Amino acid sequence: MISINPDQQSERDNYKLLIGSVIPRPIALVTTLSSEGVLNAAPFSYFNIVSANPPMVSVAVQRKQGVPKDTARNAAAAGAFVVHIADESYIRELNQTAAALPPEESEVQAAGLTPVSSEAVAVPGIAEAKIRMECLLERSIPLGGTEQEPAVDLLIGRVVRFHIDDVLYEAGRIDPFGLRPVSRLAGNNYSRLGDIFELIRPQ
């Protein structure tokens, strides 16, 4: 067993160990609205559930040389964002939203995705996603790096509306095979849903 002290290697080396170890990771396509009305979209695999009471999710948005990305900046200014679950039906378009476009250009438009109005927040969602969650920004927490120059903005979103494709929803549950979710591995690698097995939780 190899023992590695993260303080004794570069950020990039730690990054490679994390993304190669914490797999598969769910992918959130996050839409935000700029103050100029531009609909921004970007995928994030530093994404997970926080709580069910109230329903909350987290998205970690890495800064670039200490500067917040459009997603974090827009979410903080508008107080809202929309999270979409990545699935096979639009994964290629989702990947296109990772392109580094200037703030005045919409990744949604560039990727050929379809904006759809939200019900509880001002930020539009994406019609192609089978699941989307309208979120109010519960908190934005700068983390990592230094106090003067944080490395990441952790967005905590409180879900105020779920939108779920009819074919996936039955008796309050979601069909994972119908969703066909896509998860992130390391490098340029992704993963589809594999075999499912059941284990009964001990009392």
PDB file of C-alpha atoms in Angstrom:
ATOM      1  CA  MET A   1       0.000   0.000   0.000  1.00  0.00           C
ATOM      2  CA  ILE A   2       1.427   3.398  -1.060  1.00  0.00           C
ATOM      3  CA  SER A   3       1.189   6.267   1.449  1.00  0.00           C
ATOM      4  CA  ILE A   4       1.068   9.796  -0.006  1.00  0.00           C
ATOM      5  CA  ASN A   5       1.122  13.096   1.876  1.00  0.00           C
ATOM      6  CA  PRO A   6      -0.946  15.590  -0.182  1.00  0.00           C
ATOM      7  CA  ASP A   7       1.088  18.469   1.269  1.00  0.00           C
ATOM      8  CA  GLN A   8       4.175  17.080  -0.454  1.00  0.00           C
ATOM      9  CA  GLN A   9       2.836  17.079  -4.004  1.00  0.00           C
ATOM     10  CA  SER A  10       1.195  19.508  -6.403  1.00  0.00           C
ATOM     11  CA  GLU A  11      -2.461  20.420  -6.641  1.00  0.00           C
ATOM     12  CA  ARG A  12      -2.581  18.683 -10.004  1.00  0.00           C
ATOM     13  CA  ASP A  13      -1.201  15.466  -8.567  1.00  0.00           C
ATOM     14  CA  ASN A  14      -3.798  15.542  -5.767  1.00  0.00           C
ATOM     15  CA  TYR A  15      -6.478  16.236  -8.359  1.00  0.00           C
ATOM     16  CA  LYS A  16      -5.497  13.119 -10.326  1.00  0.00           C
ATOM     17  CA  LEU A  17      -5.704  10.948  -7.211  1.00  0.00           C
ATOM     18  CA  LEU A  18      -9.121  12.345  -6.248  1.00  0.00           C
ATOM     19  CA  ILE A  19     -10.792  12.035  -9.655  1.00  0.00           C
ATOM     20  CA  GLY A  20      -9.308   8.579 -10.161  1.00  0.00           C
ATOM     21  CA  SER A  21     -10.456   7.370  -6.744  1.00  0.00           C
ATOM     22  CA  VAL A  22     -13.874   8.948  -6.251  1.00  0.00           C
ATOM     23  CA  ILE A  23     -15.651   7.210  -9.117  1.00  0.00           C
ATOM     24  CA  PRO A  24     -18.152   7.154 -10.617  1.00  0.00           C
ATOM     25  CA  ARG A  25     -19.244  10.735  -9.923  1.00  0.00           C
ATOM     26  CA  PRO A  26     -22.707  12.052 -10.853  1.00  0.00           C
ATOM     27  CA  ILE A  27     -22.692  14.980 -13.265  1.00  0.00           C
ATOM     28  CA  ALA A  28     -24.787  18.106 -12.839  1.00  0.00           C
ATOM     29  CA  LEU A  29     -25.395  20.430 -15.763  1.00  0.00           C
ATOM     30  CA  VAL A  30     -25.973  23.757 -14.018  1.00  0.00           C
ATOM     31  CA  THR A  31     -27.715  26.713 -15.655  1.00  0.00           C
ATOM     32  CA  THR A  32     -27.427  30.234 -14.302  1.00  0.00           C
ATOM     33  CA  LEU A  33     -28.565  33.624 -15.559  1.00  0.00           C
ATOM     34  CA  SER A  34     -26.174  36.565 -15.786  1.00  0.00           C
ATOM     35  CA  SER A  35     -27.203  40.092 -14.843  1.00  0.00           C
ATOM     36  CA  GLU A  36     -27.231  40.825 -18.602  1.00  0.00           C
ATOM     37  CA  GLY A  37     -29.718  37.999 -19.182  1.00  0.00           C
ATOM     38  CA  VAL A  38     -27.294  35.491 -20.740  1.00  0.00           C
ATOM     39  CA  LEU A  39     -28.176  31.861 -19.975  1.00  0.00           C
ATOM     40  CA  ASN A  40     -24.969  30.132 -18.858  1.00  0.00           C
ATOM     41  CA  ALA A  41     -24.537  26.353 -18.617  1.00  0.00           C
ATOM     42  CA  ALA A  42     -21.654  24.225 -17.374  1.00  0.00           C
ATOM     43  CA  PRO A  43     -21.174  20.596 -16.246  1.00  0.00           C
ATOM     44  CA  PHE A  44     -19.818  19.717 -12.792  1.00  0.00           C
ATOM     45  CA  SER A  45     -18.879  16.322 -11.371  1.00  0.00           C
ATOM     46  CA  TYR A  46     -18.112  17.710  -7.894  1.00  0.00           C
ATOM     47  CA  PHE A  47     -21.821  17.349  -7.200  1.00  0.00           C
ATOM     48  CA  ASN A  48     -23.987  15.502  -4.670  1.00  0.00           C
ATOM     49  CA  ILE A  49     -26.932  15.444  -2.249  1.00  0.00           C
ATOM     50  CA  VAL A  50     -26.663  17.432   0.982  1.00  0.00           C
ATOM     51  CA  SER A  51     -29.995  16.931   2.729  1.00  0.00           C
ATOM     52  CA  ALA A  52     -33.599  15.811   2.227  1.00  0.00           C
ATOM     53  CA  ASN A  53     -35.088  18.114   4.863  1.00  0.00           C
ATOM     54  CA  PRO A  54     -35.124  20.508   3.143  1.00  0.00           C
ATOM     55  CA  PRO A  55     -33.979  18.944  -0.128  1.00  0.00           C
ATOM     56  CA  MET A  56     -30.538  20.390  -0.888  1.00  0.00           C
ATOM     57  CA  VAL A  57     -27.733  19.641  -3.324  1.00  0.00           C
ATOM     58  CA  SER A  58     -24.139  20.823  -3.536  1.00  0.00           C
ATOM     59  CA  VAL A  59     -22.026  21.875  -6.500  1.00  0.00           C
ATOM     60  CA  ALA A  60     -18.339  22.728  -6.089  1.00  0.00           C
ATOM     61  CA  VAL A  61     -17.194  25.262  -8.687  1.00  0.00           C
ATOM     62  CA  GLN A  62     -13.423  25.474  -9.001  1.00  0.00           C
ATOM     63  CA  ARG A  63     -12.038  29.001  -9.370  1.00  0.00           C
ATOM     64  CA  LYS A  64      -9.595  29.928 -12.116  1.00  0.00           C
ATOM     65  CA  GLN A  65      -6.526  31.638 -10.623  1.00  0.00           C
ATOM     66  CA  GLY A  66      -8.666  32.769  -7.704  1.00  0.00           C
ATOM     67  CA  VAL A  67     -11.420  34.246  -9.901  1.00  0.00           C
ATOM     68  CA  PRO A  68     -14.960  32.792  -9.541  1.00  0.00           C
ATOM     69  CA  LYS A  69     -16.372  31.172 -12.677  1.00  0.00           C
ATOM     70  CA  ASP A  70     -19.554  32.384 -14.363  1.00  0.00           C
ATOM     71  CA  THR A  71     -21.659  29.717 -12.635  1.00  0.00           C
ATOM     72  CA  ALA A  72     -20.627  30.749  -9.113  1.00  0.00           C
ATOM     73  CA  ARG A  73     -20.783  34.463  -9.861  1.00  0.00           C
ATOM     74  CA  ASN A  74     -24.212  34.274 -11.544  1.00  0.00           C
ATOM     75  CA  ALA A  75     -25.682  32.014  -8.841  1.00  0.00           C
ATOM     76  CA  ALA A  76     -24.535  34.400  -6.106  1.00  0.00           C
ATOM     77  CA  ALA A  77     -25.912  37.459  -7.916  1.00  0.00           C
ATOM     78  CA  ALA A  78     -29.282  35.933  -8.858  1.00  0.00           C
ATOM     79  CA  GLY A  79     -29.667  33.705  -5.795  1.00  0.00           C
ATOM     80  CA  ALA A  80     -30.751  30.765  -7.916  1.00  0.00           C
ATOM     81  CA  PHE A  81     -29.640  28.079 -10.370  1.00  0.00           C
ATOM     82  CA  VAL A  82     -30.999  24.940 -12.027  1.00  0.00           C
ATOM     83  CA  VAL A  83     -29.387  21.499 -11.744  1.00  0.00           C
ATOM     84  CA  HIS A  84     -29.903  18.908 -14.490  1.00  0.00           C
ATOM     85  CA  ILE A  85     -28.949  15.247 -14.173  1.00  0.00           C
ATOM     86  CA  ALA A  86     -26.682  14.057 -16.985  1.00  0.00           C
ATOM     87  CA  ASP A  87     -28.145  11.259 -19.091  1.00  0.00           C
ATOM     88  CA  GLU A  88     -27.216   9.483 -22.307  1.00  0.00           C
ATOM     89  CA  SER A  89     -29.822  11.274 -24.426  1.00  0.00           C
ATOM     90  CA  TYR A  90     -27.977  14.611 -24.353  1.00  0.00           C
ATOM     91  CA  ILE A  91     -24.481  13.832 -23.037  1.00  0.00           C
ATOM     92  CA  ARG A  92     -22.709  15.073 -26.189  1.00  0.00           C
ATOM     93  CA  GLU A  93     -24.486  18.416 -26.030  1.00  0.00           C
ATOM     94  CA  LEU A  94     -23.777  18.582 -22.289  1.00  0.00           C
ATOM     95  CA  ASN A  95     -20.081  18.040 -23.008  1.00  0.00           C
ATOM     96  CA  GLN A  96     -20.138  20.990 -25.423  1.00  0.00           C
ATOM     97  CA  THR A  97     -21.159  23.313 -22.580  1.00  0.00           C
ATOM     98  CA  ALA A  98     -17.724  22.752 -21.007  1.00  0.00           C
ATOM     99  CA  ALA A  99     -16.208  24.993 -23.696  1.00  0.00           C
ATOM    100  CA  ALA A 100     -14.590  28.165 -22.329  1.00  0.00           C
ATOM    101  CA  LEU A 101     -16.895  30.802 -23.779  1.00  0.00           C
ATOM    102  CA  PRO A 102     -16.853  34.474 -22.729  1.00  0.00           C
ATOM    103  CA  PRO A 103     -19.612  35.529 -20.279  1.00  0.00           C
ATOM    104  CA  GLU A 104     -21.621  37.283 -22.999  1.00  0.00           C
ATOM    105  CA  GLU A 105     -22.042  34.035 -24.983  1.00  0.00           C
ATOM    106  CA  SER A 106     -24.530  31.324 -24.016  1.00  0.00           C
ATOM    107  CA  GLU A 107     -23.260  27.736 -23.803  1.00  0.00           C
ATOM    108  CA  VAL A 108     -26.897  26.626 -24.073  1.00  0.00           C
ATOM    109  CA  GLN A 109     -27.229  28.219 -27.494  1.00  0.00           C
ATOM    110  CA  ALA A 110     -23.762  27.104 -28.623  1.00  0.00           C
ATOM    111  CA  ALA A 111     -24.518  23.474 -27.695  1.00  0.00           C
ATOM    112  CA  GLY A 112     -27.907  23.503 -29.439  1.00  0.00           C
ATOM    113  CA  LEU A 113     -29.840  22.885 -26.226  1.00  0.00           C
ATOM    114  CA  THR A 114     -33.394  24.122 -25.632  1.00  0.00           C
ATOM    115  CA  PRO A 115     -34.142  26.620 -22.831  1.00  0.00           C
ATOM    116  CA  VAL A 116     -37.328  26.038 -20.854  1.00  0.00           C
ATOM    117  CA  SER A 117     -38.920  28.393 -18.312  1.00  0.00           C
ATOM    118  CA  SER A 118     -38.737  27.507 -14.630  1.00  0.00           C
ATOM    119  CA  GLU A 119     -41.695  27.697 -12.253  1.00  0.00           C
ATOM    120  CA  ALA A 120     -40.168  28.870  -8.968  1.00  0.00           C
ATOM    121  CA  VAL A 121     -36.949  30.651 -10.016  1.00  0.00           C
ATOM    122  CA  ALA A 122     -36.059  33.128 -12.755  1.00  0.00           C
ATOM    123  CA  VAL A 123     -33.315  30.918 -14.219  1.00  0.00           C
ATOM    124  CA  PRO A 124     -34.423  28.805 -17.213  1.00  0.00           C
ATOM    125  CA  GLY A 125     -33.674  25.115 -17.395  1.00  0.00           C
ATOM    126  CA  ILE A 126     -32.842  22.772 -20.262  1.00  0.00           C
ATOM    127  CA  ALA A 127     -35.664  20.821 -21.934  1.00  0.00           C
ATOM    128  CA  GLU A 128     -33.453  17.879 -23.000  1.00  0.00           C
ATOM    129  CA  ALA A 129     -32.725  16.728 -19.426  1.00  0.00           C
ATOM    130  CA  LYS A 130     -35.051  14.056 -18.027  1.00  0.00           C
ATOM    131  CA  ILE A 131     -34.572  15.413 -14.502  1.00  0.00           C
ATOM    132  CA  ARG A 132     -34.004  19.000 -13.445  1.00  0.00           C
ATOM    133  CA  MET A 133     -34.143  20.741 -10.084  1.00  0.00           C
ATOM    134  CA  GLU A 134     -34.850  24.427  -9.591  1.00  0.00           C
ATOM    135  CA  CYS A 135     -32.682  25.659  -6.715  1.00  0.00           C
ATOM    136  CA  LEU A 136     -32.507  28.721  -4.542  1.00  0.00           C
ATOM    137  CA  LEU A 137     -28.986  29.475  -3.408  1.00  0.00           C
ATOM    138  CA  GLU A 138     -28.930  28.493   0.251  1.00  0.00           C
ATOM    139  CA  ARG A 139     -25.285  29.433   0.665  1.00  0.00           C
ATOM    140  CA  SER A 140     -22.103  30.034  -1.320  1.00  0.00           C
ATOM    141  CA  ILE A 141     -19.015  29.048   0.649  1.00  0.00           C
ATOM    142  CA  PRO A 142     -15.496  29.950  -0.516  1.00  0.00           C
ATOM    143  CA  LEU A 143     -13.098  27.124   0.341  1.00  0.00           C
ATOM    144  CA  GLY A 144      -9.530  25.959  -0.131  1.00  0.00           C
ATOM    145  CA  GLY A 145      -6.598  27.954  -1.422  1.00  0.00           C
ATOM    146  CA  THR A 146      -5.889  30.842   0.950  1.00  0.00           C
ATOM    147  CA  GLU A 147      -8.129  33.234   2.863  1.00  0.00           C
ATOM    148  CA  GLN A 148      -7.280  35.952   0.357  1.00  0.00           C
ATOM    149  CA  GLU A 149      -7.632  33.686  -2.674  1.00  0.00           C
ATOM    150  CA  PRO A 150     -10.004  30.713  -2.212  1.00  0.00           C
ATOM    151  CA  ALA A 151      -9.783  27.847  -4.697  1.00  0.00           C
ATOM    152  CA  VAL A 152     -13.442  26.840  -4.927  1.00  0.00           C
ATOM    153  CA  ASP A 153     -16.978  28.137  -4.405  1.00  0.00           C
ATOM    154  CA  LEU A 154     -19.227  25.509  -2.809  1.00  0.00           C
ATOM    155  CA  LEU A 155     -22.812  26.227  -3.849  1.00  0.00           C
ATOM    156  CA  ILE A 156     -25.548  24.791  -1.651  1.00  0.00           C
ATOM    157  CA  GLY A 157     -28.869  24.841  -3.457  1.00  0.00           C
ATOM    158  CA  ARG A 158     -32.274  24.309  -1.848  1.00  0.00           C
ATOM    159  CA  VAL A 159     -34.493  22.469  -4.310  1.00  0.00           C
ATOM    160  CA  VAL A 160     -37.803  24.297  -4.708  1.00  0.00           C
ATOM    161  CA  ARG A 161     -39.100  22.358  -7.706  1.00  0.00           C
ATOM    162  CA  PHE A 162     -38.417  18.914  -9.178  1.00  0.00           C
ATOM    163  CA  HIS A 163     -39.137  18.291 -12.875  1.00  0.00           C
ATOM    164  CA  ILE A 164     -39.117  14.587 -13.804  1.00  0.00           C
ATOM    165  CA  ASP A 165     -39.957  12.947 -17.125  1.00  0.00           C
ATOM    166  CA  ASP A 166     -43.244  11.041 -16.887  1.00  0.00           C
ATOM    167  CA  VAL A 167     -41.681   7.780 -18.058  1.00  0.00           C
ATOM    168  CA  LEU A 168     -39.245   7.786 -15.132  1.00  0.00           C
ATOM    169  CA  TYR A 169     -41.675   8.492 -12.302  1.00  0.00           C
ATOM    170  CA  GLU A 170     -43.711   5.796 -10.580  1.00  0.00           C
ATOM    171  CA  ALA A 171     -45.122   5.903  -7.046  1.00  0.00           C
ATOM    172  CA  GLY A 172     -42.617   8.497  -5.897  1.00  0.00           C
ATOM    173  CA  ARG A 173     -39.582   6.638  -7.248  1.00  0.00           C
ATOM    174  CA  ILE A 174     -37.359   7.118 -10.300  1.00  0.00           C
ATOM    175  CA  ASP A 175     -36.533   4.338 -12.769  1.00  0.00           C
ATOM    176  CA  PRO A 176     -32.717   4.295 -13.093  1.00  0.00           C
ATOM    177  CA  PHE A 177     -32.803   2.247 -16.320  1.00  0.00           C
ATOM    178  CA  GLY A 178     -35.149   4.756 -17.927  1.00  0.00           C
ATOM    179  CA  LEU A 179     -32.962   7.659 -16.772  1.00  0.00           C
ATOM    180  CA  ARG A 180     -29.790   6.128 -18.283  1.00  0.00           C
ATOM    181  CA  PRO A 181     -27.549   8.390 -16.180  1.00  0.00           C
ATOM    182  CA  VAL A 182     -23.989   9.184 -17.176  1.00  0.00           C
ATOM    183  CA  SER A 183     -21.229   9.538 -14.594  1.00  0.00           C
ATOM    184  CA  ARG A 184     -17.712  10.932 -14.690  1.00  0.00           C
ATOM    185  CA  LEU A 185     -14.490   9.004 -14.341  1.00  0.00           C
ATOM    186  CA  ALA A 186     -10.967  10.401 -14.783  1.00  0.00           C
ATOM    187  CA  GLY A 187      -9.535  12.071 -17.885  1.00  0.00           C
ATOM    188  CA  ASN A 188     -11.973  12.015 -20.814  1.00  0.00           C
ATOM    189  CA  ASN A 189     -13.721   8.882 -19.541  1.00  0.00           C
ATOM    190  CA  TYR A 190     -17.392   8.541 -18.638  1.00  0.00           C
ATOM    191  CA  SER A 191     -19.518   5.631 -17.459  1.00  0.00           C
ATOM    192  CA  ARG A 192     -23.032   4.330 -18.068  1.00  0.00           C
ATOM    193  CA  LEU A 193     -25.207   2.668 -15.458  1.00  0.00           C
ATOM    194  CA  GLY A 194     -23.928  -0.858 -14.869  1.00  0.00           C
ATOM    195  CA  ASP A 195     -25.362  -3.857 -13.031  1.00  0.00           C
ATOM    196  CA  ILE A 196     -27.624  -3.163 -10.057  1.00  0.00           C
ATOM    197  CA  PHE A 197     -27.612  -5.439  -7.020  1.00  0.00           C
ATOM    198  CA  GLU A 198     -29.438  -5.260  -3.697  1.00  0.00           C
ATOM    199  CA  LEU A 199     -28.105  -5.488  -0.142  1.00  0.00           C
ATOM    200  CA  ILE A 200     -30.456  -5.274   2.829  1.00  0.00           C
ATOM    201  CA  ARG A 201     -29.341  -2.679   5.352  1.00  0.00           C
ATOM    202  CA  PRO A 202     -28.667  -4.279   8.771  1.00  0.00           C
ATOM    203  CA  GLN A 203     -30.910  -3.360  11.684  1.00  0.00           C
TER     204      GLN A 203
END
